[in-house]
Amino acid sequence: GMRDVLFLYEENRCSMTYMYEYPEYLKIKLPKKTARRYPAYELYLYGEGNYAEENKNLLLTGIPVLFLPGNAGSYKQVRSLGSIALRKAEDIDFKYHFNFFSVNFNEELVALYGGSLQRQTKFVHECIKVILKLYRDREFAPTSVAIVGHSMGGLVARALLTLKNFKPELINLLITQATPHVAPVMPLDKYLTDFYTAINNHWILKAQDLRNLTTLSVAGGFRDYQVRSGLAFLPRLRQHDSALSVVSSAVPRAWASTDHLSIVWCKELILATIRAFFDLIDENTRQITDDPKKRMSVLNHHFVRHPAKIFEENPEVFTELTGAFMWITVKASKWTYSVYNDSDGKYFTFPLASHRKSYSHIYCENSMLDTSSWIYGCMNSNSSMCLEAMDLSWRAELLPTTKVVILKLKDYPSLSHIVIQVPPTVGNKYTLDCEFFKDDSRTVQLPVTHLFSFGLSSSKILLNSTGLLYNVQLQHFNQIYQAFKIYIESHCQSLKERKPSVYRLHVPWSHEDSIIVAKVPSFTEISAKLHIAQPQNDSRVPELNIYSSSDCQYEVSTTTLFYSYYPHILVFQIIRFHAGALPVYVVSNILLTYGGQLSTLVSTGQCSDFSLELVRTAKPYKVEPLISIVVFLQGFHWFKGIWESLSLPEVDAPILSSQDAWFPLVSLILFLFGTGIAYWSGVFFSIFLRLFSSLWLTLIRPTVLQKDNKLITPRRLCVVVSLALVSWTTCGAFAVFIIYLQYLFKPVHVFMTFAFDFQDSDHSKETTRNSSIHTVEKQSSTDSASKATQSLSNSTTIAEAINSLRMHVTILNLFTWIVLLNLPSLIYWLKNLRYNVRLDPDPWRSTAVILVCILEILMNSSTSEVKSSKLLKIATKVPLPLSVAMLAFGRMHLYKVPHFITFSLLLHVLCCIV
């Protein structure tokens, strides 16, 4: 599953963007108050060559665009946008140009630590005010700034509208690149989830106030395994006319999936963005237009459906057909014309009256990919030529190798002819094709394999017709857990050179189409997966559009084998959609094992081995049915009322279902994944401890242990107070990491002691064998009894030490996951240490103090103290409900996992004391 997500995707079809001159970044001086409040952040202006030299005096006359980098992103990532925009401006002699600014967020890890997101948002607000002041006395001074945000930078841009003193009119265009709008990829702290909740709630509640802001979200597709495209779709709002979400594989003239970083430099995608920017300019104000409808028209033109025409806000509906062209009438239902060095222009007319009864549609394609008009509709019913016609070129759609038009004849009852214009050409070679067809004859249905087919079902269709277009409807393909392969094999009657075929997987409810160009004849494999599940009120069906060669036969199938299909459909999609929840399931398995070990202490007085207890105790039927029952009961108002009256949080499963991210068996399979990960992590952890102990033993010979029966001593109390101060004054995760390293040496020390004792035991036996016989004979029966008692005592001590060692290893297993979930905060704190010694806000400060107290006691405890506790029977019952609660509330809130572990360890401490 991990291999499929990380490696099995389409090759990188993006071209790299290059700078023609050396890129320069001019640091903008900020007000002293702002610079003092945000010492780690900076604002830059991009430039190169002479343009950079001219801007050093900051006499700016362009249109301001602000770039916001994402998680660990650099302000220098603006160079692709800035450089291409500069070349475009040079092409039009700087009639219009853009000034690209970029914010330096010090490459902060905001996707993993949410404490700085609010600070970044406020700094961006200050930057916008500074940028607009630079244009204050200019002739065409801007009143707003366009923003391009990559990854978390797009989320920060959306958060601007939640600030109390922010004026919404300061931004009128927002373009986000691979931004997880719906939910965080890894919800590792409360600040991150609260930030998301505040933004999405504001955008839903204040939807009417956002009508003047046009938002475009571009997702990377399947190459982006860091942010899946489903998270990058803007939440479904009421004002659909001002927000647009697309996947890069569906963007015209790009048609390529991008990974999380290449989306900022993919040349095809950047070109589409810059073309849209220039088309958005208002000639009167020389700034981005204030008309929201025009902004959406431009974005749809460049990012959804490109008609192979230069954008016009109000295109002429009717046009005059001028020129001394020859008029040729075509009465056939299918027509092909090849053009090469044609010096005479022609108009080909297709009378519609004779075709309306027999056919429902007309399809035309043109391999000349210029931007001129080429297809018209004529209303003169009594003549084979017309002077004025309706320009139908705006109904065309651009594809990688051709531009196509599909017209439904019933929608144009007033048209008498379709006219195809062939202008004089010199040196150009291209082909035009047209055909009339009935929709029913070109639409076929292909049932797809479903979840419980186990790869044994298959579907196959054969397209024998000689048509130019086929629509294969993929029946029952509407859920994100469905994943399968579509195979298209083309056979042709002759071996002549043909234009390539174009295959498009079209998803009607979201802009996530994928397009493949294939040679003819060929065998093509298409991976069919969805980013967004079908909405409940949408009955449309995904289609495979085949733009074919006329004399070829196509065989389309979804035949798959069990070994390739079933793991793919489950593992790939589960890893892609729910890999972030795996830590919850792993810890849940370890907690169940920990509870089982406490139970064996009660029943047998011995602590069982971690791996054996995991196999015995960690069963999905112990936790999954309880969660399913709660989710089912929450559908009843009376139960929901009781639930809310107890102030209990909402269970994660219904929320995931509302985001179309939950599907059958996913929780069960994730639990099994968690069992496997917990098992092998336990095995490797024990091996690591043994190897590290052996290495440490060769370097340092242990001294004789002085057993201290007291759990709390003045020295340990000083350690607790010191680490608590470290947590409170610096970073909680740092204190947790220190106590973890200290605890790590506990089992290491026990391993070393065992090894040393066995060495001493062997040495003692050798010494005994070399002793004199008469000394042995003189030993009294009392000495023999003393030795037997001492031997029994030693074996009891060793057994007790083994029990304690096993318990410590399990506790360390749990504690390791706490450290891993705290690690992003620690890395963030270390990276920003030069600016501030104290992490503020710190999501783990209070939890760290509690953990320090707990672990300082636990690392000096033994199972003998726990076995005699009155609370042990209660402690054995707690891990199971904690595991259930963790799966119920922790899948979308990973930061809650350490709290459940801390509570179970706190009970262990009480068992040591009481």
PDB file of C-alpha atoms in Angstrom, residues 605-851:
ATOM      1  CA  GLY A 605       1.584 -13.257  39.291  1.00  0.00           C
ATOM      2  CA  GLN A 606       3.724 -13.129  36.142  1.00  0.00           C
ATOM      3  CA  CYS A 607       3.937 -10.472  33.402  1.00  0.00           C
ATOM      4  CA  SER A 608       3.567 -12.080  29.983  1.00  0.00           C
ATOM      5  CA  ASP A 609       5.774 -11.309  26.992  1.00  0.00           C
ATOM      6  CA  PHE A 610       4.645  -8.319  24.865  1.00  0.00           C
ATOM      7  CA  SER A 611       4.407 -10.176  21.548  1.00  0.00           C
ATOM      8  CA  LEU A 612       2.510 -13.150  22.978  1.00  0.00           C
ATOM      9  CA  GLU A 613       0.118 -10.908  24.878  1.00  0.00           C
ATOM     10  CA  LEU A 614      -0.505  -8.763  21.779  1.00  0.00           C
ATOM     11  CA  VAL A 615      -1.565 -11.854  19.815  1.00  0.00           C
ATOM     12  CA  ARG A 616      -3.822 -12.963  22.660  1.00  0.00           C
ATOM     13  CA  THR A 617      -5.399  -9.654  23.680  1.00  0.00           C
ATOM     14  CA  ALA A 618      -5.476  -7.189  20.763  1.00  0.00           C
ATOM     15  CA  LYS A 619      -8.693  -8.221  19.009  1.00  0.00           C
ATOM     16  CA  PRO A 620     -10.783  -5.854  16.858  1.00  0.00           C
ATOM     17  CA  TYR A 621     -14.086  -7.307  18.070  1.00  0.00           C
ATOM     18  CA  LYS A 622     -13.333  -5.873  21.510  1.00  0.00           C
ATOM     19  CA  VAL A 623     -13.442  -2.261  20.320  1.00  0.00           C
ATOM     20  CA  GLU A 624     -15.090  -1.926  16.896  1.00  0.00           C
ATOM     21  CA  PRO A 625     -18.647  -3.067  17.815  1.00  0.00           C
ATOM     22  CA  LEU A 626     -18.857  -0.569  20.664  1.00  0.00           C
ATOM     23  CA  ILE A 627     -17.985   2.344  18.355  1.00  0.00           C
ATOM     24  CA  SER A 628     -20.447   1.137  15.710  1.00  0.00           C
ATOM     25  CA  ILE A 629     -23.221   0.947  18.322  1.00  0.00           C
ATOM     26  CA  VAL A 630     -22.518   4.503  19.491  1.00  0.00           C
ATOM     27  CA  VAL A 631     -22.505   5.808  15.902  1.00  0.00           C
ATOM     28  CA  PHE A 632     -25.794   4.002  15.234  1.00  0.00           C
ATOM     29  CA  LEU A 633     -27.446   5.359  18.390  1.00  0.00           C
ATOM     30  CA  GLN A 634     -26.332   8.900  17.564  1.00  0.00           C
ATOM     31  CA  GLY A 635     -28.805   8.786  14.717  1.00  0.00           C
ATOM     32  CA  PHE A 636     -31.599   8.983  17.324  1.00  0.00           C
ATOM     33  CA  HIS A 637     -32.453  12.393  18.760  1.00  0.00           C
ATOM     34  CA  TRP A 638     -32.945  11.110  22.324  1.00  0.00           C
ATOM     35  CA  PHE A 639     -29.470   9.542  22.408  1.00  0.00           C
ATOM     36  CA  LYS A 640     -27.874  12.572  20.785  1.00  0.00           C
ATOM     37  CA  GLY A 641     -29.529  14.768  23.447  1.00  0.00           C
ATOM     38  CA  ILE A 642     -28.125  12.622  26.261  1.00  0.00           C
ATOM     39  CA  TRP A 643     -24.701  12.634  24.566  1.00  0.00           C
ATOM     40  CA  GLU A 644     -24.632  16.426  24.305  1.00  0.00           C
ATOM     41  CA  SER A 645     -25.917  16.870  27.868  1.00  0.00           C
ATOM     42  CA  LEU A 646     -22.885  14.923  29.091  1.00  0.00           C
ATOM     43  CA  SER A 647     -20.651  17.369  27.112  1.00  0.00           C
ATOM     44  CA  LEU A 648     -19.065  14.472  25.230  1.00  0.00           C
ATOM     45  CA  PRO A 649     -17.232  15.289  21.977  1.00  0.00           C
ATOM     46  CA  GLU A 650     -18.560  14.133  18.641  1.00  0.00           C
ATOM     47  CA  VAL A 651     -17.401  10.732  17.412  1.00  0.00           C
ATOM     48  CA  ASP A 652     -14.983  11.025  14.473  1.00  0.00           C
ATOM     49  CA  ALA A 653     -16.594   8.397  12.208  1.00  0.00           C
ATOM     50  CA  PRO A 654     -19.697  10.482  11.235  1.00  0.00           C
ATOM     51  CA  ILE A 655     -17.467  13.491  10.507  1.00  0.00           C
ATOM     52  CA  LEU A 656     -15.263  11.389   8.238  1.00  0.00           C
ATOM     53  CA  SER A 657     -18.390  10.072   6.513  1.00  0.00           C
ATOM     54  CA  SER A 658     -19.578  13.627   5.883  1.00  0.00           C
ATOM     55  CA  GLN A 659     -16.196  14.315   4.249  1.00  0.00           C
ATOM     56  CA  ASP A 660     -16.680  11.239   2.006  1.00  0.00           C
ATOM     57  CA  ALA A 661     -13.582   9.680   3.583  1.00  0.00           C
ATOM     58  CA  TRP A 662     -15.158   6.704   5.362  1.00  0.00           C
ATOM     59  CA  PHE A 663     -16.042   3.424   3.718  1.00  0.00           C
ATOM     60  CA  PRO A 664     -16.850  -0.194   4.674  1.00  0.00           C
ATOM     61  CA  LEU A 665     -14.297  -2.259   6.611  1.00  0.00           C
ATOM     62  CA  VAL A 666     -11.791   0.617   6.785  1.00  0.00           C
ATOM     63  CA  SER A 667     -11.660   0.679  10.585  1.00  0.00           C
ATOM     64  CA  LEU A 668     -11.279  -3.105  10.821  1.00  0.00           C
ATOM     65  CA  ILE A 669      -8.437  -3.136   8.294  1.00  0.00           C
ATOM     66  CA  LEU A 670      -6.716  -0.190   9.969  1.00  0.00           C
ATOM     67  CA  PHE A 671      -6.931  -2.050  13.275  1.00  0.00           C
ATOM     68  CA  LEU A 672      -5.251  -5.079  11.674  1.00  0.00           C
ATOM     69  CA  PHE A 673      -2.569  -2.806  10.213  1.00  0.00           C
ATOM     70  CA  GLY A 674      -2.110  -1.376  13.707  1.00  0.00           C
ATOM     71  CA  THR A 675      -1.729  -4.889  15.139  1.00  0.00           C
ATOM     72  CA  GLY A 676       0.991  -5.717  12.631  1.00  0.00           C
ATOM     73  CA  ILE A 677       2.854  -2.453  13.206  1.00  0.00           C
ATOM     74  CA  ALA A 678       2.602  -2.834  17.001  1.00  0.00           C
ATOM     75  CA  TYR A 679       3.874  -6.420  16.822  1.00  0.00           C
ATOM     76  CA  TRP A 680       6.915  -5.731  14.662  1.00  0.00           C
ATOM     77  CA  SER A 681       7.735  -2.437  16.375  1.00  0.00           C
ATOM     78  CA  GLY A 682       7.738  -4.380  19.685  1.00  0.00           C
ATOM     79  CA  VAL A 683      10.050  -7.017  18.216  1.00  0.00           C
ATOM     80  CA  PHE A 684      12.485  -4.483  16.770  1.00  0.00           C
ATOM     81  CA  PHE A 685      12.353  -2.379  19.926  1.00  0.00           C
ATOM     82  CA  SER A 686      13.372  -5.375  22.073  1.00  0.00           C
ATOM     83  CA  ILE A 687      16.171  -6.259  19.637  1.00  0.00           C
ATOM     84  CA  PHE A 688      17.396  -2.671  19.747  1.00  0.00           C
ATOM     85  CA  LEU A 689      17.458  -2.686  23.549  1.00  0.00           C
ATOM     86  CA  ARG A 690      19.434  -5.941  23.633  1.00  0.00           C
ATOM     87  CA  LEU A 691      21.968  -4.743  21.053  1.00  0.00           C
ATOM     88  CA  PHE A 692      22.356  -1.359  22.724  1.00  0.00           C
ATOM     89  CA  SER A 693      22.799  -3.069  26.112  1.00  0.00           C
ATOM     90  CA  SER A 694      25.481  -5.368  24.717  1.00  0.00           C
ATOM     91  CA  LEU A 695      27.324  -2.437  23.175  1.00  0.00           C
ATOM     92  CA  TRP A 696      27.056  -0.434  26.388  1.00  0.00           C
ATOM     93  CA  LEU A 697      28.285  -3.426  28.398  1.00  0.00           C
ATOM     94  CA  THR A 698      31.463  -3.644  26.305  1.00  0.00           C
ATOM     95  CA  LEU A 699      32.155   0.027  26.960  1.00  0.00           C
ATOM     96  CA  ILE A 700      31.108   0.347  30.609  1.00  0.00           C
ATOM     97  CA  ARG A 701      31.167  -2.440  33.180  1.00  0.00           C
ATOM     98  CA  PRO A 702      28.206  -2.000  35.540  1.00  0.00           C
ATOM     99  CA  THR A 703      28.774  -1.587  39.242  1.00  0.00           C
ATOM    100  CA  VAL A 704      26.864  -3.531  41.856  1.00  0.00           C
ATOM    101  CA  LEU A 705      23.309  -2.222  42.052  1.00  0.00           C
ATOM    102  CA  GLN A 706      22.180  -0.706  45.299  1.00  0.00           C
ATOM    103  CA  LYS A 707      18.466  -1.372  45.410  1.00  0.00           C
ATOM    104  CA  ASP A 708      16.431   1.602  46.581  1.00  0.00           C
ATOM    105  CA  ASN A 709      12.971   0.597  47.678  1.00  0.00           C
ATOM    106  CA  LYS A 710      11.732   4.172  47.900  1.00  0.00           C
ATOM    107  CA  LEU A 711       9.806   5.453  44.872  1.00  0.00           C
ATOM    108  CA  ILE A 712      10.332   9.087  45.804  1.00  0.00           C
ATOM    109  CA  THR A 713      13.711  10.346  47.021  1.00  0.00           C
ATOM    110  CA  PRO A 714      15.111  13.875  47.326  1.00  0.00           C
ATOM    111  CA  ARG A 715      17.278  13.281  44.240  1.00  0.00           C
ATOM    112  CA  ARG A 716      14.331  12.172  42.140  1.00  0.00           C
ATOM    113  CA  LEU A 717      12.267  15.039  43.444  1.00  0.00           C
ATOM    114  CA  CYS A 718      14.968  17.459  42.267  1.00  0.00           C
ATOM    115  CA  VAL A 719      14.915  15.813  38.792  1.00  0.00           C
ATOM    116  CA  VAL A 720      11.130  16.198  38.600  1.00  0.00           C
ATOM    117  CA  VAL A 721      11.255  19.862  39.641  1.00  0.00           C
ATOM    118  CA  SER A 722      14.089  20.593  37.190  1.00  0.00           C
ATOM    119  CA  LEU A 723      12.304  18.983  34.245  1.00  0.00           C
ATOM    120  CA  ALA A 724       9.042  20.691  35.196  1.00  0.00           C
ATOM    121  CA  LEU A 725      10.878  24.035  35.075  1.00  0.00           C
ATOM    122  CA  VAL A 726      12.371  23.082  31.698  1.00  0.00           C
ATOM    123  CA  SER A 727       8.880  22.290  30.437  1.00  0.00           C
ATOM    124  CA  TRP A 728       7.377  25.522  31.738  1.00  0.00           C
ATOM    125  CA  THR A 729      10.171  27.879  30.698  1.00  0.00           C
ATOM    126  CA  THR A 730      11.249  26.358  27.353  1.00  0.00           C
ATOM    127  CA  CYS A 731       9.347  23.548  25.597  1.00  0.00           C
ATOM    128  CA  GLY A 732       7.194  20.746  26.991  1.00  0.00           C
ATOM    129  CA  ALA A 733       8.258  18.336  24.238  1.00  0.00           C
ATOM    130  CA  PHE A 734      11.917  18.941  25.211  1.00  0.00           C
ATOM    131  CA  ALA A 735      11.259  17.886  28.812  1.00  0.00           C
ATOM    132  CA  VAL A 736       9.354  14.815  27.581  1.00  0.00           C
ATOM    133  CA  PHE A 737      12.277  13.878  25.330  1.00  0.00           C
ATOM    134  CA  ILE A 738      14.778  14.173  28.212  1.00  0.00           C
ATOM    135  CA  ILE A 739      12.725  11.965  30.535  1.00  0.00           C
ATOM    136  CA  TYR A 740      12.288   9.503  27.657  1.00  0.00           C
ATOM    137  CA  LEU A 741      16.055   9.182  27.210  1.00  0.00           C
ATOM    138  CA  GLN A 742      16.417   8.729  30.964  1.00  0.00           C
ATOM    139  CA  TYR A 743      13.741   6.035  31.005  1.00  0.00           C
ATOM    140  CA  LEU A 744      15.329   4.319  27.997  1.00  0.00           C
ATOM    141  CA  PHE A 745      18.335   3.413  30.130  1.00  0.00           C
ATOM    142  CA  LYS A 746      16.152   1.518  32.636  1.00  0.00           C
ATOM    143  CA  PRO A 747      15.667  -1.661  30.538  1.00  0.00           C
ATOM    144  CA  VAL A 748      19.184  -1.209  29.143  1.00  0.00           C
ATOM    145  CA  HIS A 749      20.556  -1.246  32.675  1.00  0.00           C
ATOM    146  CA  VAL A 750      18.515  -4.353  33.523  1.00  0.00           C
ATOM    147  CA  PHE A 751      19.801  -6.163  30.420  1.00  0.00           C
ATOM    148  CA  MET A 752      23.357  -5.223  31.383  1.00  0.00           C
ATOM    149  CA  THR A 753      22.871  -6.413  34.957  1.00  0.00           C
ATOM    150  CA  PHE A 754      21.572  -9.793  33.752  1.00  0.00           C
ATOM    151  CA  ALA A 755      24.550 -10.214  31.456  1.00  0.00           C
ATOM    152  CA  PHE A 756      26.975  -9.218  34.211  1.00  0.00           C
ATOM    153  CA  ASP A 757      25.309 -11.535  36.748  1.00  0.00           C
ATOM    154  CA  PHE A 758      25.555 -14.457  34.347  1.00  0.00           C
ATOM    155  CA  GLN A 759      29.246 -13.719  33.809  1.00  0.00           C
ATOM    156  CA  ASP A 760      29.822 -13.603  37.570  1.00  0.00           C
ATOM    157  CA  SER A 761      27.831 -16.816  37.974  1.00  0.00           C
ATOM    158  CA  ASP A 762      30.056 -18.630  35.467  1.00  0.00           C
ATOM    159  CA  HIS A 763      33.166 -17.306  37.226  1.00  0.00           C
ATOM    160  CA  SER A 764      31.850 -18.497  40.612  1.00  0.00           C
ATOM    161  CA  LYS A 765      31.207 -21.995  39.265  1.00  0.00           C
ATOM    162  CA  GLU A 766      34.764 -22.213  37.959  1.00  0.00           C
ATOM    163  CA  THR A 767      36.157 -21.075  41.293  1.00  0.00           C
ATOM    164  CA  THR A 768      34.022 -23.659  43.124  1.00  0.00           C
ATOM    165  CA  ARG A 769      35.304 -26.478  40.920  1.00  0.00           C
ATOM    166  CA  ASN A 770      38.920 -25.509  41.705  1.00  0.00           C
ATOM    167  CA  SER A 771      38.375 -25.468  45.469  1.00  0.00           C
ATOM    168  CA  SER A 772      39.780 -28.294  47.636  1.00  0.00           C
ATOM    169  CA  ILE A 773      37.727 -31.444  48.284  1.00  0.00           C
ATOM    170  CA  HIS A 774      38.190 -31.394  52.026  1.00  0.00           C
ATOM    171  CA  THR A 775      36.600 -27.919  52.196  1.00  0.00           C
ATOM    172  CA  VAL A 776      33.473 -29.286  50.521  1.00  0.00           C
ATOM    173  CA  GLU A 777      33.398 -32.251  52.906  1.00  0.00           C
ATOM    174  CA  LYS A 778      33.537 -30.015  55.934  1.00  0.00           C
ATOM    175  CA  GLN A 779      30.426 -28.037  54.893  1.00  0.00           C
ATOM    176  CA  SER A 780      27.624 -28.578  57.349  1.00  0.00           C
ATOM    177  CA  SER A 781      24.052 -29.434  56.548  1.00  0.00           C
ATOM    178  CA  THR A 782      23.122 -25.942  57.735  1.00  0.00           C
ATOM    179  CA  ASP A 783      25.305 -24.399  54.994  1.00  0.00           C
ATOM    180  CA  SER A 784      23.617 -26.585  52.376  1.00  0.00           C
ATOM    181  CA  ALA A 785      20.175 -25.451  53.498  1.00  0.00           C
ATOM    182  CA  SER A 786      21.364 -21.828  53.436  1.00  0.00           C
ATOM    183  CA  LYS A 787      22.591 -22.220  49.870  1.00  0.00           C
ATOM    184  CA  ALA A 788      19.294 -23.767  48.763  1.00  0.00           C
ATOM    185  CA  THR A 789      17.392 -20.874  50.301  1.00  0.00           C
ATOM    186  CA  GLN A 790      19.735 -18.394  48.641  1.00  0.00           C
ATOM    187  CA  SER A 791      19.290 -20.147  45.266  1.00  0.00           C
ATOM    188  CA  LEU A 792      15.520 -20.021  45.580  1.00  0.00           C
ATOM    189  CA  SER A 793      15.723 -16.356  46.514  1.00  0.00           C
ATOM    190  CA  ASN A 794      17.925 -15.615  43.495  1.00  0.00           C
ATOM    191  CA  SER A 795      15.527 -17.365  41.096  1.00  0.00           C
ATOM    192  CA  THR A 796      12.614 -15.414  42.561  1.00  0.00           C
ATOM    193  CA  THR A 797      14.561 -12.167  42.181  1.00  0.00           C
ATOM    194  CA  ILE A 798      15.416 -12.962  38.553  1.00  0.00           C
ATOM    195  CA  ALA A 799      11.769 -13.836  37.767  1.00  0.00           C
ATOM    196  CA  GLU A 800      10.651 -10.595  39.374  1.00  0.00           C
ATOM    197  CA  ALA A 801      13.256  -8.662  37.389  1.00  0.00           C
ATOM    198  CA  ILE A 802      12.044 -10.279  34.146  1.00  0.00           C
ATOM    199  CA  ASN A 803       8.458  -9.296  34.964  1.00  0.00           C
ATOM    200  CA  SER A 804       9.527  -5.721  35.657  1.00  0.00           C
ATOM    201  CA  LEU A 805      11.602  -5.643  32.487  1.00  0.00           C
ATOM    202  CA  ARG A 806       8.638  -6.737  30.345  1.00  0.00           C
ATOM    203  CA  MET A 807       6.416  -4.122  31.929  1.00  0.00           C
ATOM    204  CA  HIS A 808       9.005  -1.390  31.401  1.00  0.00           C
ATOM    205  CA  VAL A 809       9.397  -2.351  27.725  1.00  0.00           C
ATOM    206  CA  THR A 810       5.620  -2.037  27.191  1.00  0.00           C
ATOM    207  CA  ILE A 811       5.501   1.327  28.975  1.00  0.00           C
ATOM    208  CA  LEU A 812       8.428   2.478  26.821  1.00  0.00           C
ATOM    209  CA  ASN A 813       6.513   1.338  23.733  1.00  0.00           C
ATOM    210  CA  LEU A 814       3.598   3.570  24.732  1.00  0.00           C
ATOM    211  CA  PHE A 815       5.896   6.415  25.696  1.00  0.00           C
ATOM    212  CA  THR A 816       7.706   6.208  22.328  1.00  0.00           C
ATOM    213  CA  TRP A 817       4.479   7.134  20.554  1.00  0.00           C
ATOM    214  CA  ILE A 818       4.015  10.115  22.875  1.00  0.00           C
ATOM    215  CA  VAL A 819       7.512  11.301  21.921  1.00  0.00           C
ATOM    216  CA  LEU A 820       6.814  10.800  18.201  1.00  0.00           C
ATOM    217  CA  LEU A 821       3.599  12.831  18.403  1.00  0.00           C
ATOM    218  CA  ASN A 822       5.444  15.551  20.370  1.00  0.00           C
ATOM    219  CA  LEU A 823       8.381  15.640  17.970  1.00  0.00           C
ATOM    220  CA  PRO A 824       7.049  18.345  15.577  1.00  0.00           C
ATOM    221  CA  SER A 825       6.736  20.813  18.472  1.00  0.00           C
ATOM    222  CA  LEU A 826      10.287  19.987  19.556  1.00  0.00           C
ATOM    223  CA  ILE A 827      11.675  20.503  16.037  1.00  0.00           C
ATOM    224  CA  TYR A 828       9.780  23.777  15.688  1.00  0.00           C
ATOM    225  CA  TRP A 829      11.141  24.993  19.044  1.00  0.00           C
ATOM    226  CA  LEU A 830      14.744  24.048  18.175  1.00  0.00           C
ATOM    227  CA  LYS A 831      14.486  25.801  14.816  1.00  0.00           C
ATOM    228  CA  ASN A 832      13.183  29.032  16.370  1.00  0.00           C
ATOM    229  CA  LEU A 833      15.400  28.941  19.465  1.00  0.00           C
ATOM    230  CA  ARG A 834      17.393  31.970  18.341  1.00  0.00           C
ATOM    231  CA  TYR A 835      14.230  34.077  18.340  1.00  0.00           C
ATOM    232  CA  ASN A 836      12.557  32.836  21.503  1.00  0.00           C
ATOM    233  CA  VAL A 837      13.667  30.424  24.223  1.00  0.00           C
ATOM    234  CA  ARG A 838      10.075  29.664  25.228  1.00  0.00           C
ATOM    235  CA  LEU A 839       7.682  27.942  22.831  1.00  0.00           C
ATOM    236  CA  ASP A 840       4.497  29.952  22.872  1.00  0.00           C
ATOM    237  CA  PRO A 841       1.890  28.628  22.576  1.00  0.00           C
ATOM    238  CA  ASP A 842       3.009  25.181  23.722  1.00  0.00           C
ATOM    239  CA  PRO A 843       0.452  22.375  23.225  1.00  0.00           C
ATOM    240  CA  TRP A 844       2.309  19.977  25.540  1.00  0.00           C
ATOM    241  CA  ARG A 845       3.402  22.163  28.461  1.00  0.00           C
ATOM    242  CA  SER A 846       0.893  20.912  31.052  1.00  0.00           C
ATOM    243  CA  THR A 847       0.934  17.321  29.790  1.00  0.00           C
ATOM    244  CA  ALA A 848       4.742  17.287  29.954  1.00  0.00           C
ATOM    245  CA  VAL A 849       4.766  18.260  33.653  1.00  0.00           C
ATOM    246  CA  ILE A 850       2.364  15.415  34.463  1.00  0.00           C
ATOM    247  CA  LEU A 851       4.365  12.929  32.373  1.00  0.00           C
TER     248      LEU A 851
END
